[in-house]
mmCIF file of C-alpha atoms and ligand atoms in Angstrom:
data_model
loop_
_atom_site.group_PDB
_atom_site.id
_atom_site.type_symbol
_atom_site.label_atom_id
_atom_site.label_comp_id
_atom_site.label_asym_id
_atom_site.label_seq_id
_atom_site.Cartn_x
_atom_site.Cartn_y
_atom_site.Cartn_z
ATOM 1 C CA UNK A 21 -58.468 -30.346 52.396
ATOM 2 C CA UNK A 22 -56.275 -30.512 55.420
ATOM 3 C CA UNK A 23 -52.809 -30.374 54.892
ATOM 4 C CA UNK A 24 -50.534 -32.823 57.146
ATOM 5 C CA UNK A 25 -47.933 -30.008 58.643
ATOM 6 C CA UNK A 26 -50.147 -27.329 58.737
ATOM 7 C CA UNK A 27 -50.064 -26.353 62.098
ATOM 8 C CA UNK A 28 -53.083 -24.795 64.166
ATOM 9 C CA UNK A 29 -51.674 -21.623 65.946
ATOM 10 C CA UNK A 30 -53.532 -22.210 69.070
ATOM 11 C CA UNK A 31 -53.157 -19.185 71.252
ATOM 12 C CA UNK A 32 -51.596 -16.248 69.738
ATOM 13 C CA UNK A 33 -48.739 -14.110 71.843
ATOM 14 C CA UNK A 34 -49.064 -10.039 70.947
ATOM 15 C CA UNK A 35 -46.442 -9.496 73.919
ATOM 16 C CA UNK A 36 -43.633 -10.077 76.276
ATOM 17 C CA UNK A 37 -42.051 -8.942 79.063
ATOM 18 C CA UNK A 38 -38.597 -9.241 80.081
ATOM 19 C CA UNK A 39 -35.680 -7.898 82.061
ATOM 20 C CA UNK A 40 -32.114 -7.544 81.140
ATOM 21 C CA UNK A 41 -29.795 -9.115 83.133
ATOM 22 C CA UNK A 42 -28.116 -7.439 85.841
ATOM 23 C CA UNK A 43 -24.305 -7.422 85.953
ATOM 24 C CA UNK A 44 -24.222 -9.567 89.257
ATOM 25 C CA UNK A 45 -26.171 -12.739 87.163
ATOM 26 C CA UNK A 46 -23.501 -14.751 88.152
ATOM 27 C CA UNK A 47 -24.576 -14.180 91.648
ATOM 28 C CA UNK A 48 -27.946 -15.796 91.429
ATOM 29 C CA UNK A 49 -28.620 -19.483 92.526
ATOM 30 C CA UNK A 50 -27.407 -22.031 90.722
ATOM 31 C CA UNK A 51 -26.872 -25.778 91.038
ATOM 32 C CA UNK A 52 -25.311 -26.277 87.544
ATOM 33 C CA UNK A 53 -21.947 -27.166 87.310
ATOM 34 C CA UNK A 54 -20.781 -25.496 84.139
ATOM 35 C CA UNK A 55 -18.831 -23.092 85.915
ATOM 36 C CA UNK A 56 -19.662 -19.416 86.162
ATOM 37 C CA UNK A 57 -21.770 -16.888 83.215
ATOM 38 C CA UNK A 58 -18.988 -14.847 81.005
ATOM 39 C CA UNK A 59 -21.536 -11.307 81.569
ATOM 40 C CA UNK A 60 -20.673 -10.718 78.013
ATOM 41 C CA UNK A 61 -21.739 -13.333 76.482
ATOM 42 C CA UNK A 62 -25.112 -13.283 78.999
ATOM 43 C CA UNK A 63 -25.573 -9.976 77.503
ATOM 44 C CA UNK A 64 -25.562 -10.946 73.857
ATOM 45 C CA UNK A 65 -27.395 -14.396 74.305
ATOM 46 C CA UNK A 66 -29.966 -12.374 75.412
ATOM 47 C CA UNK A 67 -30.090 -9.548 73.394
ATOM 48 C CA UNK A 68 -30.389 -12.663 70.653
ATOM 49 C CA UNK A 69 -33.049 -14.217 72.904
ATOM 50 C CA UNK A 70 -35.388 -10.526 72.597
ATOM 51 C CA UNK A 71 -34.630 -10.489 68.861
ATOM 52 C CA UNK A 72 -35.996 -13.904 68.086
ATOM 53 C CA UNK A 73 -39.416 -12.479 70.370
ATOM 54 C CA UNK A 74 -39.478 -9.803 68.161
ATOM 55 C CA UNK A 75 -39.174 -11.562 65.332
ATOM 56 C CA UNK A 76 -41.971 -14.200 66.038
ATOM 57 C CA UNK A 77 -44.055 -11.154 66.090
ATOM 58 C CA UNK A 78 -44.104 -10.408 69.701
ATOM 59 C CA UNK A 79 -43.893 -6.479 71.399
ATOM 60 C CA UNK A 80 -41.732 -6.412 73.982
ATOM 61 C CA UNK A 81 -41.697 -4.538 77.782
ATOM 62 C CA UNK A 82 -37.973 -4.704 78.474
ATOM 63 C CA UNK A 83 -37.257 -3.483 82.008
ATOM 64 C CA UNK A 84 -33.983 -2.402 83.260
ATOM 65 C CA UNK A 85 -31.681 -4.681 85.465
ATOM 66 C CA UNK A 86 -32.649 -5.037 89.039
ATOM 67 C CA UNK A 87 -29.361 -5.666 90.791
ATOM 68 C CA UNK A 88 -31.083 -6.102 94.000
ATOM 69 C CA UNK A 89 -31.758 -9.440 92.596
ATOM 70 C CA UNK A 90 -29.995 -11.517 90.574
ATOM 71 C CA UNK A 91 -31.990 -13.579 89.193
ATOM 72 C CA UNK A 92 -34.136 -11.630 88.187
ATOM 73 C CA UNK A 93 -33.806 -11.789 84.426
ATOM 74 C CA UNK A 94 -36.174 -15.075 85.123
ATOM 75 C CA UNK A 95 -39.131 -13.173 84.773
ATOM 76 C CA UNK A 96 -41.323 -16.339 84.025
ATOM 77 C CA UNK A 97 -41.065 -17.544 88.010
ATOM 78 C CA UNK A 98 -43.286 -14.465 88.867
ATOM 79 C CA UNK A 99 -46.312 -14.314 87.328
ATOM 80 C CA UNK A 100 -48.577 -16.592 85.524
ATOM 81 C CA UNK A 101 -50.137 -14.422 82.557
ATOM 82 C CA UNK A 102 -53.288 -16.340 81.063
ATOM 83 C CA UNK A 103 -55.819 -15.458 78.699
ATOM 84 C CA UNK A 104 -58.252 -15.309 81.520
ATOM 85 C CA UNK A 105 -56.478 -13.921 84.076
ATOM 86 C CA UNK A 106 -53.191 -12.939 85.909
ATOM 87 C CA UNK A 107 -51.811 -14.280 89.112
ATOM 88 C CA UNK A 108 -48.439 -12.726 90.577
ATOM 89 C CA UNK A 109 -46.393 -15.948 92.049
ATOM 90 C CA UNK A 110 -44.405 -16.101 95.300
ATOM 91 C CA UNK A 111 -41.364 -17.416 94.856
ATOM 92 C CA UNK A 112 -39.957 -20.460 96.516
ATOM 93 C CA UNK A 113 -36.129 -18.812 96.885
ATOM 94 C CA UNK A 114 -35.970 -16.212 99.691
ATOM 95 C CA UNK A 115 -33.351 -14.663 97.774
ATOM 96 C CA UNK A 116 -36.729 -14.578 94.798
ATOM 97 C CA UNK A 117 -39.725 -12.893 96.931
ATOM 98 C CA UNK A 118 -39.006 -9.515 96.182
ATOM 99 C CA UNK A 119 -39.142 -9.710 92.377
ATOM 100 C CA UNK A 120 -42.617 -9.606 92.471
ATOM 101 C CA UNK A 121 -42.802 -6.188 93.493
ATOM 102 C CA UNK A 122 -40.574 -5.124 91.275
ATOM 103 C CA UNK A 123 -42.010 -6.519 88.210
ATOM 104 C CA UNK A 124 -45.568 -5.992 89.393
ATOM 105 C CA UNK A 125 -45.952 -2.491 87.596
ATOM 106 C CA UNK A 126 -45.030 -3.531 84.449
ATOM 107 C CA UNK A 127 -46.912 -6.746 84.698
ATOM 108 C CA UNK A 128 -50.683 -4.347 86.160
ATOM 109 C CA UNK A 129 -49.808 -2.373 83.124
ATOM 110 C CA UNK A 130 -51.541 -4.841 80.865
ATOM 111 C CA UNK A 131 -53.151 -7.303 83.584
ATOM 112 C CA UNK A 132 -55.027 -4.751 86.122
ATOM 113 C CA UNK A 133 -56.637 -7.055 88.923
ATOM 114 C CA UNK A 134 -54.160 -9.944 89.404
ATOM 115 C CA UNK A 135 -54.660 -12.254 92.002
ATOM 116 C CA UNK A 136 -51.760 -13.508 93.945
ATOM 117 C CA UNK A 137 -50.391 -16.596 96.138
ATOM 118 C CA UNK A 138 -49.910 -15.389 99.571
ATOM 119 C CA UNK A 139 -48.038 -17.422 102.689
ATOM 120 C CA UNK A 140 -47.076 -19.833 102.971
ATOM 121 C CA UNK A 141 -47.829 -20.761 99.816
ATOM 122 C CA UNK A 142 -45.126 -20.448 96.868
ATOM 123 C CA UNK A 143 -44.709 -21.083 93.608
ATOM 124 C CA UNK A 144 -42.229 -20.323 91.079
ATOM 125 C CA UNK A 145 -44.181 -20.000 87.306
ATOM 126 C CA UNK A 146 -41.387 -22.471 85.836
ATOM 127 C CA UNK A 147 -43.759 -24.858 87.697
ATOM 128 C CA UNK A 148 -46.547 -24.328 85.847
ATOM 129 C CA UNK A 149 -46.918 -25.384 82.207
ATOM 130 C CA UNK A 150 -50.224 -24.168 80.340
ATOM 131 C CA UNK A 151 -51.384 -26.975 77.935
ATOM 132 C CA UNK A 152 -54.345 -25.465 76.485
ATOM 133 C CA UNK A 153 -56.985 -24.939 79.252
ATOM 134 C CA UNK A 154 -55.442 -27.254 81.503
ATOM 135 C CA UNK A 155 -52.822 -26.809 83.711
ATOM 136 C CA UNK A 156 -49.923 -28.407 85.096
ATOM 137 C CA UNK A 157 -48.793 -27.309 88.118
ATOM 138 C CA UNK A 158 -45.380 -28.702 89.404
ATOM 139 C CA UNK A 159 -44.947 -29.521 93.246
ATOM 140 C CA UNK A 160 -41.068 -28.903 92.858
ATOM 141 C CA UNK A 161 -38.677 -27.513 95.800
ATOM 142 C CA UNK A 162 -39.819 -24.218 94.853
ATOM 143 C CA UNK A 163 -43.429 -24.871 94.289
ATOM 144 C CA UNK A 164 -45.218 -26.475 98.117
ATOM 145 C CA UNK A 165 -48.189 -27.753 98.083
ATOM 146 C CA UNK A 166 -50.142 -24.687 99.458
ATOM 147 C CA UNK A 167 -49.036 -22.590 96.757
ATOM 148 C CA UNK A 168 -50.265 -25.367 94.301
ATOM 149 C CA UNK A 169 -53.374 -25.505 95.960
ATOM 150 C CA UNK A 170 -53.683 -21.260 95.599
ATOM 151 C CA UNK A 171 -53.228 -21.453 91.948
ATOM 152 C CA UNK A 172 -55.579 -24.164 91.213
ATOM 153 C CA UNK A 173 -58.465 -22.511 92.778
ATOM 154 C CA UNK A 174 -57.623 -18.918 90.817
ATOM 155 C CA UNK A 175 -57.007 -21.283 87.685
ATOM 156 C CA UNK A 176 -60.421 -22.232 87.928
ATOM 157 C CA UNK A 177 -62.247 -18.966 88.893
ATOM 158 C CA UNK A 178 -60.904 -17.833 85.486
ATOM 159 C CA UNK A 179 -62.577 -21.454 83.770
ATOM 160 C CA UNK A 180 -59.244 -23.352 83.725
ATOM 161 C CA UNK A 181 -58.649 -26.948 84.865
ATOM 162 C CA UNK A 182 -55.598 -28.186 86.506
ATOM 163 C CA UNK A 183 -53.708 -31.070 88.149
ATOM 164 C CA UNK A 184 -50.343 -31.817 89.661
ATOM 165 C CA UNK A 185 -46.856 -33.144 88.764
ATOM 166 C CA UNK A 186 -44.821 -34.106 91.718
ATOM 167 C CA UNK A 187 -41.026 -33.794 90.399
ATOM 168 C CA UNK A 188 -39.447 -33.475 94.036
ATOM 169 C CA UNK A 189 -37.894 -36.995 93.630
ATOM 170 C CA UNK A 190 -35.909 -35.659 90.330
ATOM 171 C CA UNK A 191 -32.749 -34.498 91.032
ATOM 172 C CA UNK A 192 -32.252 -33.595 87.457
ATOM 173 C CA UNK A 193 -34.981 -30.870 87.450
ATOM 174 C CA UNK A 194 -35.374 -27.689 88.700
ATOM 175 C CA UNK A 195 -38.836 -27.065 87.737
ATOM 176 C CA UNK A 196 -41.683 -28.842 86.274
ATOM 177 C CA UNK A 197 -40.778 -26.812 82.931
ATOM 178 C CA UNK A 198 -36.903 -27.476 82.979
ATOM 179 C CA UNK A 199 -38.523 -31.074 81.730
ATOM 180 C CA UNK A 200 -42.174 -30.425 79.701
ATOM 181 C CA UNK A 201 -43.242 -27.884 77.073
ATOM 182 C CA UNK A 202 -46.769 -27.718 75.561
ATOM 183 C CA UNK A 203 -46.137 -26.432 72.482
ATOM 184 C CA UNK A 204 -49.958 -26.409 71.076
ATOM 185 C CA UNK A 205 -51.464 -28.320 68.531
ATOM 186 C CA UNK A 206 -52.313 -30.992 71.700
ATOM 187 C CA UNK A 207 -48.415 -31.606 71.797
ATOM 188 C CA UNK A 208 -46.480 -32.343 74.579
ATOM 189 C CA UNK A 209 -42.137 -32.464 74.343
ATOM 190 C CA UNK A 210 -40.921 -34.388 77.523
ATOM 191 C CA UNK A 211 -38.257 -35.563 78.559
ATOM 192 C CA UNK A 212 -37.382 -39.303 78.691
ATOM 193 C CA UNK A 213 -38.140 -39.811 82.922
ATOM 194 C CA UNK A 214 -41.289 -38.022 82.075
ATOM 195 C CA UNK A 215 -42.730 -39.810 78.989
ATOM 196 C CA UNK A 216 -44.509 -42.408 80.683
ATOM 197 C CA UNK A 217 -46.901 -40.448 82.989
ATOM 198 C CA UNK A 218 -50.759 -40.983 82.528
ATOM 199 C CA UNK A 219 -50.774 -37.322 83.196
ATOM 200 C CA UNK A 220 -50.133 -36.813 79.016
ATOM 201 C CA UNK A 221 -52.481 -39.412 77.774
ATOM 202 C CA UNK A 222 -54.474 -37.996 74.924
ATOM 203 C CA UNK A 223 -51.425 -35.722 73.897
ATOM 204 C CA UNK A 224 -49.331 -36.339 70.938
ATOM 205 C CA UNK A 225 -45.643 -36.877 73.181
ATOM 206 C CA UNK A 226 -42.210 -35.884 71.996
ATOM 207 C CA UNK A 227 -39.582 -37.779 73.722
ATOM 208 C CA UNK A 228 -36.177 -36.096 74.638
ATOM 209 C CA UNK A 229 -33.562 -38.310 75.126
ATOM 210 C CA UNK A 230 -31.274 -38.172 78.287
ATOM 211 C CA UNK A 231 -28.095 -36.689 76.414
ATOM 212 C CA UNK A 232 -30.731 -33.970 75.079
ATOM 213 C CA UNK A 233 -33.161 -33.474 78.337
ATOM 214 C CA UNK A 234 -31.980 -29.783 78.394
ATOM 215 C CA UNK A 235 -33.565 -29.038 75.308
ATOM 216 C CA UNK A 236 -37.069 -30.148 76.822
ATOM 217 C CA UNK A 237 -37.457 -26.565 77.890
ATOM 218 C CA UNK A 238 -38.665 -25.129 74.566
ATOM 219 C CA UNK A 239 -41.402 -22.637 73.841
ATOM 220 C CA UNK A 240 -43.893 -22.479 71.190
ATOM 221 C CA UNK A 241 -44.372 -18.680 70.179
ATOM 222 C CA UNK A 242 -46.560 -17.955 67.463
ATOM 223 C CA UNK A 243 -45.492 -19.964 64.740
ATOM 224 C CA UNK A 244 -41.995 -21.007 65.630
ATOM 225 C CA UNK A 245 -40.790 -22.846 68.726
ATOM 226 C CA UNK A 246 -37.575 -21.463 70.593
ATOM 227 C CA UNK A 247 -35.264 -24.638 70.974
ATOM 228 C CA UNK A 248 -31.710 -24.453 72.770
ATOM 229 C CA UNK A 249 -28.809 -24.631 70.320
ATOM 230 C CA UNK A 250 -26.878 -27.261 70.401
ATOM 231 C CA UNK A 251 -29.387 -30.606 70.400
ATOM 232 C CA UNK A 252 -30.090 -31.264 66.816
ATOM 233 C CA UNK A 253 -32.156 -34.728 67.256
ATOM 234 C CA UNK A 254 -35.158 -32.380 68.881
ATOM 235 C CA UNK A 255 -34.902 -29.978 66.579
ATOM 236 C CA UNK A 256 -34.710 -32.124 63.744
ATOM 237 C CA UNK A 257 -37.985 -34.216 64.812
ATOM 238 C CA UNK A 258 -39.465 -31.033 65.499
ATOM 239 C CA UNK A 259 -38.882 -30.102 61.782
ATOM 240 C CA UNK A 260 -40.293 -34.099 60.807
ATOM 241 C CA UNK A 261 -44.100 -32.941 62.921
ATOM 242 C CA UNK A 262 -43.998 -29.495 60.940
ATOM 243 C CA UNK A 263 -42.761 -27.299 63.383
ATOM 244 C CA UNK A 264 -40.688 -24.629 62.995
ATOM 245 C CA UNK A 265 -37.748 -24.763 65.073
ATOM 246 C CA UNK A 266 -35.640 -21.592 66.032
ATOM 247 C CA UNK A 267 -32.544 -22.448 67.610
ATOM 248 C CA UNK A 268 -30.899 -20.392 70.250
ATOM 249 C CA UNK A 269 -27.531 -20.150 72.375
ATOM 250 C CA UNK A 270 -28.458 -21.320 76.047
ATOM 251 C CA UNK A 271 -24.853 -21.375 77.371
ATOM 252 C CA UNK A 272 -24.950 -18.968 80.313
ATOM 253 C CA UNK A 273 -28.301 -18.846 81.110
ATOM 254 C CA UNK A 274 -27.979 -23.014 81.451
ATOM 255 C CA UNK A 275 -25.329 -21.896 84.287
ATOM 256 C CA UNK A 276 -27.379 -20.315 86.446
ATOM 257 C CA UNK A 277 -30.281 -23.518 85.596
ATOM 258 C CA UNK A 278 -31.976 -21.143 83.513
ATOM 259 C CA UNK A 279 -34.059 -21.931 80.405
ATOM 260 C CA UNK A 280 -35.914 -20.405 77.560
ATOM 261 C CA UNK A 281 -39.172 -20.056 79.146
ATOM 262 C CA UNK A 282 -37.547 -18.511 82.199
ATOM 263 C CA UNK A 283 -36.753 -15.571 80.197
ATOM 264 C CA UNK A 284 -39.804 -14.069 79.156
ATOM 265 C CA UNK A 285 -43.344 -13.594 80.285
ATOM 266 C CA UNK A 286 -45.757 -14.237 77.167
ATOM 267 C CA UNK A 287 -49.508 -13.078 76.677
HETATM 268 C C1 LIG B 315 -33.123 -19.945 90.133
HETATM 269 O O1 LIG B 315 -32.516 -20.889 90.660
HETATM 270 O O2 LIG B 315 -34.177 -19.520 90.605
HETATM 271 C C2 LIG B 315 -32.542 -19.307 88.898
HETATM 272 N N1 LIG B 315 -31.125 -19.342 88.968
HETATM 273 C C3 LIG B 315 -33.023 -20.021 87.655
HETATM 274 C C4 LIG B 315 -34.490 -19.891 87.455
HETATM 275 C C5 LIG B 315 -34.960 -20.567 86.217
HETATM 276 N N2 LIG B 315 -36.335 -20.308 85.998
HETATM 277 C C6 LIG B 315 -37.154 -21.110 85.334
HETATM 278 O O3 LIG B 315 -36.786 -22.210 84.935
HETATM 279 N N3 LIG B 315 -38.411 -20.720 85.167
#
């Protein structure tokens, strides 16, 4: 008999990658107005961040802080890492590019033959939100259309579909991510601007509302999704369509427009 919140676990993470953040974070882009990252407080947010990996059953790869770059804790805008098949990104930040090579050992480690985006493509993997076997690839000011065009093609020489999201007219968004999460179980969270787009017809839809459209960036990891503190209403329906929210402090990483996704590569 099927029991209404048992949840499928659709794809199962074993591992993640991540890097700790370097003591120049608050150097990294930003266009958040929250003022600037206390380091301290990045430090233990993150450390928090790991444990809740860890705890939803994940090994982690935690490499050292690369103060050549400081953004680099955002590990998830390098590399797509998919069942099928890897593909190392090229950034859509100058300041970015070179984080590739750096995480590109760790990342051949487990993922030998990656294929890559190459100029003048770019793409930043907070663009690109796996929903099963599809793909959503964000055309975002990071993310141009040649890059989009790369990815789709290796998508689908490892059997995935794709299409694409244009969110260069929202101001409010970074990246296609900082607004959708798949979370499995053919579930979408979106945020409120996003809701109505044919693109997510056939997928149950969880609505953010505007006061809460931070929160949209959540991540489904094994069987608990990673929610930002602070925006009860999502977590609380999240608990009402028998998932099982994990809530965690945001503050500093939100600073620098960072999310939860940004700050791990999962596989
Ligand atoms: C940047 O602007 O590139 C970083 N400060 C934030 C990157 C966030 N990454 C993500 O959402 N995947």
């Amino acid at each position: 008999m099927c029991e209404p919140f048992s949840l499928r676990i659709i794809r199962l993470f074993s591992r993640a990658i991540v890097r700790i953040p370097g003591s120049n974070f608050d150097a990294g882009l930003t266009s958040a107005e929250f003022g600037a990252p206390v380091f301290d407080l990045v430090l233990e947010q993150h450390q928090r961040y790991c444990d809740a990996l860890v705890e939803c059953g994940l090994e982690l790869t935690t490499l050292e802080a690369d103060l050549r770059f400081p953004d680099s804790t955002f590990v998830e805008d390098t590399a797509i890492l998919a069942a099928h098949g890897a593909v190392l990104t090229r950034p859509g930040a100058a300041s970015r590019e070179g984080e590739v090579d750096a995480i590109r050992p760790a990342i051949l480690g487990f993922f030998p033959n990656p294929l890559r985006i190459e100029a003048p493509g770019t793409v930043d993997g907070g663009d690109i939100c796996e929903a099963g076997d599809h793909f959503f690839i964000g055309l975002s000011h990071r993310t141009n259309e040649e890059g989009a065009r790369q990815l789709a093609a290796h998508l689908a020489s490892f059997g995935y579909t794709s299409s694409t999201i244009d969110v260069r007219p929202m101001t409010s968004i970074l990246h296609l991510k900082s607004g959708i999460a798949y979370i499995g179980d053919k579930t979408m969270v979106v945020m409120e601007e996003m809701a109505g787009y044919d693109q997510f017809q056939g997928f149950e839809l969880i609505g953010v509302s505007a006061d809460e459209s931070y929160a949209a960036n959540c991540v489904r990891v094994n069987d608990r999704v990673l929610v930002a503190a602070g925006f009860p209403r999502l977590a609380e329906v999240l608990g009402a369509r028998g998932f099982d929210p994990l809530a965690l402090d945001m503050s500093e990483f939100r600073k620098m427009d960072g999310g939860l996704s940004c700050l791990s590569l999962r596989f």
